Amino acid sequence: MTSKQKLDIARQLSKLGVDIIEAGFPVASPDDFEAVKAIAEQVGNEVHEDGYVPVICGLSRTRENDLKRAWDAVKGAKRPRVHTFIATSEIHMQYKLRMTPDEVVESAVNAVRYLKSLGCDDIEFSPEDAGRSDPEFIYRILSAVVEAGATTLNIPDTTGWNLPSEFAGLIANIKANTKGAENVVISTHCQNDLGLSTANSLAGAYAGARQVECTINGIGERAGNASLEEVVMAIALRGDDQLGGLWTGVRPVHISPSSKMVMEYSGMPVQPHKAIVGANAFAHASGIHQDGMLKNPGTYEIMSPETIGLQRSGGDVGVVMGKLSGRNALDSRLKELGYELEDAALTDVFKRFKDLADKKKVVADEDLIALVNDEASQGDFMRWNLKDIQVVCGSAGLPTAAVRLEDAENDGEVVVATSIGTGPVDAAYKAIDSIVGLKVELMDYSMASVTEGIDALANTRVVVKPKGESLVENAQGSLRERTFTGTAASEDVVVASARAYLSALNKIIALGSGSGRAAKETTKTTTSLV
Amino acid sequence: MTSKQKLDIARQLSKLGVDIIEAGFPVASPDDFEAVKAIAEQVGNEVHEDGYVPVICGLSRTRENDLKRAWDAVKGAKRPRVHTFIATSEIHMQYKLRMTPDEVVESAVNAVRYLKSLGCDDIEFSPEDAGRSDPEFIYRILSAVVEAGATTLNIPDTTGWNLPSEFAGLIANIKANTKGAENVVISTHCQNDLGLSTANSLAGAYAGARQVECTINGIGERAGNASLEEVVMAIALRGDDQLGGLWTGVRPVHISPSSKMVMEYSGMPVQPHKAIVGANAFAHASGIHQDGMLKNPGTYEIMSPETIGLQRSGGDVGVVMGKLSGRNALDSRLKELGYELEDAALTDVFKRFKDLADKKKVVADEDLIALVNDEASQGDFMRWNLKDIQVVCGSAGLPTAAVRLEDAENDGEVVVATSIGTGPVDAAYKAIDSIVGLKVELMDYSMASVTEGIDALANTRVVVKPKGESLVENAQGSLRERTFTGTAASEDVVVASARAYLSALNKIIALGSGSGRAAKETTKTTTSLV
């Protein structure tokens, strides 16, 4: 994601009313640092009318350089926090850290002391892979960090190994056996490898945890994290009755727009049968006839779609945008949907909106979001711009593409190329390749219609990888291949495909040129955004 | 899904070793009846070497006609079962059934007695919406059906309302308060509306249930059902340690192929972060560099991908299919993947395989599955066949398509049409419309590359709805709009799109002609297949 996209999401999380926004891993790259800093300075200072302002948190290993960068990134917020972690399970200490338990405790305590010395008073500590760690060792390290000044103890089931009763026991035991636990907040962080992250989070909260780490749509490493929407709605619906009166400050009516924004920006779709936010989660979306036999939606619905900010189809859909809508109307509708555009970007989106409105009678919110995402995912530096593309294809002959690209690094020089291919997209990509000259592999290609109707926009997403090794390290110390994602929306699938591909190539070029302005590897950075 | 596809899935479930296959709702339509009957007669009689053969079960309301149809459909199996249900919650009895509690008990008891009179001895009964029903009423109706002859009592949390501890309490109380409970099997059926279906199923099993109803990939109404793969792997990994020694007879090595088959055939994708079967569920699939810093995969993996039948990329990928592979090699590879093709279908797939192998060096298993699915989803009766299509499109001009269709109802007469559109797919669909003459609305359109690489096959899926009302009733008595799905795979996105659209239109025509041979509404029939 671009910094702009991360900022949009942070602003949406603030609307949602989450207590803490874990905004990123600042040491990872200058981009990550700047994104967290911008969120701290902007969203971390936008105090709501009721006095609420989210804590902005940066993630950090226990190394001094990491900690310093994390603190520098968040300290501009009204309520800054640093979250530091080190692994405590046998397998992690032995194979990943190559440290003894004593060294691990020392490193954790030093990290907390160092943060205090920097002026950071809101300190969260996690014993990574707590779910598979020796409980006695966890009590020891947690007691030590509390004594050093940690104020939140987060308990990660890093591999999604725990069952709910087991995880509840871990939380209860930590509360009972950690010196000073009564003065700090215990937190849960549950991964979803066995599909139990929501249940584990609820069990942990019932056992005494008062912070739940989760992500929108449940995205995250591997099988993801606990889903904010599932945890929040389970507590909202059953907290009084089944969870001893637990509650959260989250405003569920912003769940659906938040889910859509994260889906668009991260490129991580949710399945149709995803709880709460999936396309089929409410009966009305899966073709159930509203005026049919069932007069009471409560027979199969335990909450109404409106609760989470989703309009029941056929009902009041609010403002309808069309060809007569002006620039201001577009701007205010986008703001309602959570998207704040700068002037130049708004001009671009408005132009494309008008083109679209000429072809479609009603432009839906989903169309607007697709256009904004197309704009937002382009990055700041685009060397190559698609001027024209023409394709001939079909079953009868050789798919052939001609493209005209404009080169921003050479005074807008226009270059033309043609190619054949196995299909129209292959032909177009080969023609683009012959101009741009980068060697990449296509890792993934997908497309979906944005709304119903054959005249709908097609949202296209490609993931490419530069040929040859290009590895980046994540917070957990593992290496992964650097990939680049491009997305685009158009009524023409071939145009959308070409734009998406160019967007990904331009990101590689921006990074390669050393400016790093637009380049972001797709290592699912949103994971840590909630 | 077509009957052929349902049979493939049932055969795969038998490989997987599930105890009971709930194969469908026979009274719904002649197609449903025939599909269940075929599964009962074929898969229900294929006894494995160790003596295992799955129970084949048909779902039925408590009406005599339903029960008779269900029994007639399954009685050809070695171990036939009928599963009958009626709702027991206040809201369902009052608004859906419009029956008093006494009438509901009478209806349930009569249903069980009638099944016994037909010769059915394996009888499952469900009090629908048990999760929101008065417990005392549940004990009463369950005691009555056990006395009448029911052998399995299934407890559905129909709306996904329960928390794990609550559902465990319900199961334990039912065991304690139902007369004769010690002689029957208690079963769980957990929906996923709050993301808790797996946790609830495990809690129910720990509290004494000895049958767990679940679905491959967790598909089902709204947010779906408990995922077989999550329940099975949680029990496999933690049963001894945390669940009092629970175990299942499922062979996990068949999980991944089963998941892929259900995904292809149902058109219901799983999200990348779906537990166990999502594309990112194992680190190796999300770009983690295997030879990188982490020498021990156990640091972040609680099971190996090979456990569930997924090959780690870069490892031994088994048989590689390519342009030198013959028809027999293709046939045996497909059988290994779980697909048994009849001669004519194999010939078609082999021809397309050779075409593809000419363009791609290595044809992956995913490519083969896409070709088989393209073939299997065509249905038996195809009035219109795509002979040729040619498209010109791009940013510069008017997207234009020309199509040639062959009309199987008029001696193969070839008809040609052209059209412009907002994009190449729109143009192609309008040209097809002008020949076929059906009025449909496009509900959904999506495409994804089958494997990495720009020369990959594109899998296209469209969902259309005939204009005007066309409602069907499901087992729960709700009405839904009848929609038709078409899928196709091709290297050319425009060709794939046209083929998929024609496939959907042909299904509408087959249904409309009264033959009903190929037509199946997409009411997620797989839901009840496990």
mmCIF file with all atom_site columns, N, CA, C and O in Angstrom, chain B residues 108-134:
data_model
loop_
_atom_site.group_PDB
_atom_site.id
_atom_site.type_symbol
_atom_site.label_atom_id
_atom_site.label_alt_id
_atom_site.label_comp_id
_atom_site.label_asym_id
_atom_site.label_entity_id
_atom_site.label_seq_id
_atom_site.pdbx_PDB_ins_code
_atom_site.Cartn_x
_atom_site.Cartn_y
_atom_site.Cartn_z
_atom_site.occupancy
_atom_site.B_iso_or_equiv
_atom_site.pdbx_formal_charge
_atom_site.auth_seq_id
_atom_site.auth_comp_id
_atom_site.auth_asym_id
_atom_site.auth_atom_id
_atom_site.pdbx_PDB_model_num
ATOM 1   N N  . ALA B 1 108 ? -42.875 -33.942 14.000 1.00 0.00 ? 108 ALA B N  1
ATOM 2   C CA . ALA B 1 108 ? -41.562 -34.596 14.066 1.00 0.00 ? 108 ALA B CA 1
ATOM 3   C C  . ALA B 1 108 ? -41.712 -36.089 14.344 1.00 0.00 ? 108 ALA B C  1
ATOM 4   O O  . ALA B 1 108 ? -41.084 -36.932 13.682 1.00 0.00 ? 108 ALA B O  1
ATOM 5   N N  . VAL B 1 109 ? -42.570 -36.427 15.304 1.00 0.00 ? 109 VAL B N  1
ATOM 6   C CA . VAL B 1 109 ? -42.764 -37.834 15.667 1.00 0.00 ? 109 VAL B CA 1
ATOM 7   C C  . VAL B 1 109 ? -43.368 -38.599 14.489 1.00 0.00 ? 109 VAL B C  1
ATOM 8   O O  . VAL B 1 109 ? -42.918 -39.707 14.160 1.00 0.00 ? 109 VAL B O  1
ATOM 9   N N  . ASN B 1 110 ? -44.353 -37.994 13.847 1.00 0.00 ? 110 ASN B N  1
ATOM 10  C CA . ASN B 1 110 ? -44.963 -38.658 12.686 1.00 0.00 ? 110 ASN B CA 1
ATOM 11  C C  . ASN B 1 110 ? -43.941 -38.901 11.582 1.00 0.00 ? 110 ASN B C  1
ATOM 12  O O  . ASN B 1 110 ? -43.969 -39.929 10.921 1.00 0.00 ? 110 ASN B O  1
ATOM 13  N N  . ALA B 1 111 ? -43.049 -37.941 11.389 1.00 0.00 ? 111 ALA B N  1
ATOM 14  C CA . ALA B 1 111 ? -42.029 -38.081 10.353 1.00 0.00 ? 111 ALA B CA 1
ATOM 15  C C  . ALA B 1 111 ? -41.138 -39.280 10.639 1.00 0.00 ? 111 ALA B C  1
ATOM 16  O O  . ALA B 1 111 ? -40.844 -40.097 9.752  1.00 0.00 ? 111 ALA B O  1
ATOM 17  N N  . VAL B 1 112 ? -40.698 -39.401 11.893 1.00 0.00 ? 112 VAL B N  1
ATOM 18  C CA . VAL B 1 112 ? -39.819 -40.522 12.249 1.00 0.00 ? 112 VAL B CA 1
ATOM 19  C C  . VAL B 1 112 ? -40.562 -41.845 12.101 1.00 0.00 ? 112 VAL B C  1
ATOM 20  O O  . VAL B 1 112 ? -40.030 -42.817 11.538 1.00 0.00 ? 112 VAL B O  1
ATOM 21  N N  . ARG B 1 113 ? -41.811 -41.880 12.568 1.00 0.00 ? 113 ARG B N  1
ATOM 22  C CA . ARG B 1 113 ? -42.601 -43.122 12.441 1.00 0.00 ? 113 ARG B CA 1
ATOM 23  C C  . ARG B 1 113 ? -42.793 -43.500 10.973 1.00 0.00 ? 113 ARG B C  1
ATOM 24  O O  . ARG B 1 113 ? -42.677 -44.667 10.602 1.00 0.00 ? 113 ARG B O  1
ATOM 25  N N  . TYR B 1 114 ? -43.064 -42.483 10.155 1.00 0.00 ? 114 TYR B N  1
ATOM 26  C CA . TYR B 1 114 ? -43.283 -42.758 8.725  1.00 0.00 ? 114 TYR B CA 1
ATOM 27  C C  . TYR B 1 114 ? -42.013 -43.309 8.080  1.00 0.00 ? 114 TYR B C  1
ATOM 28  O O  . TYR B 1 114 ? -42.065 -44.271 7.303  1.00 0.00 ? 114 TYR B O  1
ATOM 29  N N  . LEU B 1 115 ? -40.869 -42.741 8.439  1.00 0.00 ? 115 LEU B N  1
ATOM 30  C CA . LEU B 1 115 ? -39.601 -43.245 7.892  1.00 0.00 ? 115 LEU B CA 1
ATOM 31  C C  . LEU B 1 115 ? -39.397 -44.706 8.296  1.00 0.00 ? 115 LEU B C  1
ATOM 32  O O  . LEU B 1 115 ? -38.978 -45.532 7.484  1.00 0.00 ? 115 LEU B O  1
ATOM 33  N N  . LYS B 1 116 ? -39.677 -45.013 9.568  1.00 0.00 ? 116 LYS B N  1
ATOM 34  C CA . LYS B 1 116 ? -39.540 -46.418 10.018 1.00 0.00 ? 116 LYS B CA 1
ATOM 35  C C  . LYS B 1 116 ? -40.450 -47.325 9.187  1.00 0.00 ? 116 LYS B C  1
ATOM 36  O O  . LYS B 1 116 ? -40.048 -48.419 8.787  1.00 0.00 ? 116 LYS B O  1
ATOM 37  N N  . SER B 1 117 ? -41.675 -46.833 8.922  1.00 0.00 ? 117 SER B N  1
ATOM 38  C CA . SER B 1 117 ? -42.627 -47.657 8.165  1.00 0.00 ? 117 SER B CA 1
ATOM 39  C C  . SER B 1 117 ? -42.154 -47.901 6.737  1.00 0.00 ? 117 SER B C  1
ATOM 40  O O  . SER B 1 117 ? -42.518 -48.892 6.101  1.00 0.00 ? 117 SER B O  1
ATOM 41  N N  . LEU B 1 118 ? -41.318 -46.976 6.236  1.00 0.00 ? 118 LEU B N  1
ATOM 42  C CA . LEU B 1 118 ? -40.783 -47.160 4.880  1.00 0.00 ? 118 LEU B CA 1
ATOM 43  C C  . LEU B 1 118 ? -39.626 -48.165 4.869  1.00 0.00 ? 118 LEU B C  1
ATOM 44  O O  . LEU B 1 118 ? -39.168 -48.592 3.817  1.00 0.00 ? 118 LEU B O  1
ATOM 45  N N  . GLY B 1 119 ? -39.113 -48.483 6.044  1.00 0.00 ? 119 GLY B N  1
ATOM 46  C CA . GLY B 1 119 ? -37.968 -49.395 6.118  1.00 0.00 ? 119 GLY B CA 1
ATOM 47  C C  . GLY B 1 119 ? -36.664 -48.692 6.432  1.00 0.00 ? 119 GLY B C  1
ATOM 48  O O  . GLY B 1 119 ? -35.593 -49.303 6.380  1.00 0.00 ? 119 GLY B O  1
ATOM 49  N N  . CYS B 1 120 ? -36.727 -47.402 6.768  1.00 0.00 ? 120 CYS B N  1
ATOM 50  C CA . CYS B 1 120 ? -35.507 -46.645 7.072  1.00 0.00 ? 120 CYS B CA 1
ATOM 51  C C  . CYS B 1 120 ? -35.201 -46.754 8.571  1.00 0.00 ? 120 CYS B C  1
ATOM 52  O O  . CYS B 1 120 ? -36.016 -46.355 9.405  1.00 0.00 ? 120 CYS B O  1
ATOM 53  N N  . ASP B 1 121 ? -34.051 -47.297 8.908  1.00 0.00 ? 121 ASP B N  1
ATOM 54  C CA . ASP B 1 121 ? -33.702 -47.493 10.310 1.00 0.00 ? 121 ASP B CA 1
ATOM 55  C C  . ASP B 1 121 ? -32.666 -46.503 10.814 1.00 0.00 ? 121 ASP B C  1
ATOM 56  O O  . ASP B 1 121 ? -32.421 -46.404 12.009 1.00 0.00 ? 121 ASP B O  1
ATOM 57  N N  . ASP B 1 122 ? -32.002 -45.819 9.891  1.00 0.00 ? 122 ASP B N  1
ATOM 58  C CA . ASP B 1 122 ? -30.979 -44.840 10.281 1.00 0.00 ? 122 ASP B CA 1
ATOM 59  C C  . ASP B 1 122 ? -31.597 -43.453 10.090 1.00 0.00 ? 122 ASP B C  1
ATOM 60  O O  . ASP B 1 122 ? -31.681 -42.951 8.974  1.00 0.00 ? 122 ASP B O  1
ATOM 61  N N  . ILE B 1 123 ? -32.081 -42.878 11.170 1.00 0.00 ? 123 ILE B N  1
ATOM 62  C CA . ILE B 1 123 ? -32.889 -41.657 11.085 1.00 0.00 ? 123 ILE B CA 1
ATOM 63  C C  . ILE B 1 123 ? -32.259 -40.550 11.922 1.00 0.00 ? 123 ILE B C  1
ATOM 64  O O  . ILE B 1 123 ? -32.052 -40.705 13.129 1.00 0.00 ? 123 ILE B O  1
ATOM 65  N N  . GLU B 1 124 ? -31.944 -39.440 11.248 1.00 0.00 ? 124 GLU B N  1
ATOM 66  C CA . GLU B 1 124 ? -31.391 -38.282 11.952 1.00 0.00 ? 124 GLU B CA 1
ATOM 67  C C  . GLU B 1 124 ? -32.474 -37.219 12.066 1.00 0.00 ? 124 GLU B C  1
ATOM 68  O O  . GLU B 1 124 ? -33.204 -36.961 11.105 1.00 0.00 ? 124 GLU B O  1
ATOM 69  N N  . PHE B 1 125 ? -32.560 -36.619 13.244 1.00 0.00 ? 125 PHE B N  1
ATOM 70  C CA . PHE B 1 125 ? -33.550 -35.546 13.434 1.00 0.00 ? 125 PHE B CA 1
ATOM 71  C C  . PHE B 1 125 ? -32.872 -34.281 13.957 1.00 0.00 ? 125 PHE B C  1
ATOM 72  O O  . PHE B 1 125 ? -31.999 -34.342 14.821 1.00 0.00 ? 125 PHE B O  1
ATOM 73  N N  . SER B 1 126 ? -33.279 -33.112 13.389 1.00 0.00 ? 126 SER B N  1
ATOM 74  C CA . SER B 1 126 ? -32.751 -31.818 13.849 1.00 0.00 ? 126 SER B CA 1
ATOM 75  C C  . SER B 1 126 ? -33.865 -30.892 14.297 1.00 0.00 ? 126 SER B C  1
ATOM 76  O O  . SER B 1 126 ? -34.796 -30.641 13.522 1.00 0.00 ? 126 SER B O  1
ATOM 77  N N  . PRO B 1 127 ? -33.764 -30.332 15.494 1.00 0.00 ? 127 PRO B N  1
ATOM 78  C CA . PRO B 1 127 ? -34.634 -29.223 15.875 1.00 0.00 ? 127 PRO B CA 1
ATOM 79  C C  . PRO B 1 127 ? -33.989 -27.933 15.352 1.00 0.00 ? 127 PRO B C  1
ATOM 80  O O  . PRO B 1 127 ? -33.028 -27.427 15.931 1.00 0.00 ? 127 PRO B O  1
ATOM 81  N N  . GLU B 1 128 ? -34.495 -27.434 14.201 1.00 0.00 ? 128 GLU B N  1
ATOM 82  C CA . GLU B 1 128 ? -33.855 -26.278 13.568 1.00 0.00 ? 128 GLU B CA 1
ATOM 83  C C  . GLU B 1 128 ? -33.876 -25.068 14.487 1.00 0.00 ? 128 GLU B C  1
ATOM 84  O O  . GLU B 1 128 ? -34.857 -24.821 15.184 1.00 0.00 ? 128 GLU B O  1
ATOM 85  N N  . ASP B 1 129 ? -32.773 -24.292 14.448 1.00 0.00 ? 129 ASP B N  1
ATOM 86  C CA . ASP B 1 129 ? -32.604 -23.107 15.290 1.00 0.00 ? 129 ASP B CA 1
ATOM 87  C C  . ASP B 1 129 ? -32.555 -23.483 16.767 1.00 0.00 ? 129 ASP B C  1
ATOM 88  O O  . ASP B 1 129 ? -32.972 -22.714 17.635 1.00 0.00 ? 129 ASP B O  1
ATOM 89  N N  . ALA B 1 130 ? -31.998 -24.670 17.062 1.00 0.00 ? 130 ALA B N  1
ATOM 90  C CA . ALA B 1 130 ? -31.882 -25.136 18.446 1.00 0.00 ? 130 ALA B CA 1
ATOM 91  C C  . ALA B 1 130 ? -31.136 -24.112 19.302 1.00 0.00 ? 130 ALA B C  1
ATOM 92  O O  . ALA B 1 130 ? -31.454 -23.916 20.473 1.00 0.00 ? 130 ALA B O  1
ATOM 93  N N  . GLY B 1 131 ? -30.141 -23.436 18.688 1.00 0.00 ? 131 GLY B N  1
ATOM 94  C CA . GLY B 1 131 ? -29.340 -22.461 19.433 1.00 0.00 ? 131 GLY B CA 1
ATOM 95  C C  . GLY B 1 131 ? -30.164 -21.343 20.039 1.00 0.00 ? 131 GLY B C  1
ATOM 96  O O  . GLY B 1 131 ? -29.734 -20.707 20.998 1.00 0.00 ? 131 GLY B O  1
ATOM 97  N N  . ARG B 1 132 ? -31.358 -21.085 19.485 1.00 0.00 ? 132 ARG B N  1
ATOM 98  C CA . ARG B 1 132 ? -32.210 -20.025 20.043 1.00 0.00 ? 132 ARG B CA 1
ATOM 99  C C  . ARG B 1 132 ? -33.546 -20.585 20.560 1.00 0.00 ? 132 ARG B C  1
ATOM 100 O O  . ARG B 1 132 ? -34.498 -19.839 20.748 1.00 0.00 ? 132 ARG B O  1
ATOM 101 N N  . SER B 1 133 ? -33.610 -21.910 20.762 1.00 0.00 ? 133 SER B N  1
ATOM 102 C CA . SER B 1 133 ? -34.875 -22.514 21.199 1.00 0.00 ? 133 SER B CA 1
ATOM 103 C C  . SER B 1 133 ? -34.898 -22.651 22.719 1.00 0.00 ? 133 SER B C  1
ATOM 104 O O  . SER B 1 133 ? -33.859 -22.657 23.371 1.00 0.00 ? 133 SER B O  1
ATOM 105 N N  . ASP B 1 134 ? -36.107 -22.796 23.263 1.00 0.00 ? 134 ASP B N  1
ATOM 106 C CA . ASP B 1 134 ? -36.271 -23.062 24.691 1.00 0.00 ? 134 ASP B CA 1
ATOM 107 C C  . ASP B 1 134 ? -35.730 -24.463 24.991 1.00 0.00 ? 134 ASP B C  1
ATOM 108 O O  . ASP B 1 134 ? -36.214 -25.449 24.427 1.00 0.00 ? 134 ASP B O  1
#
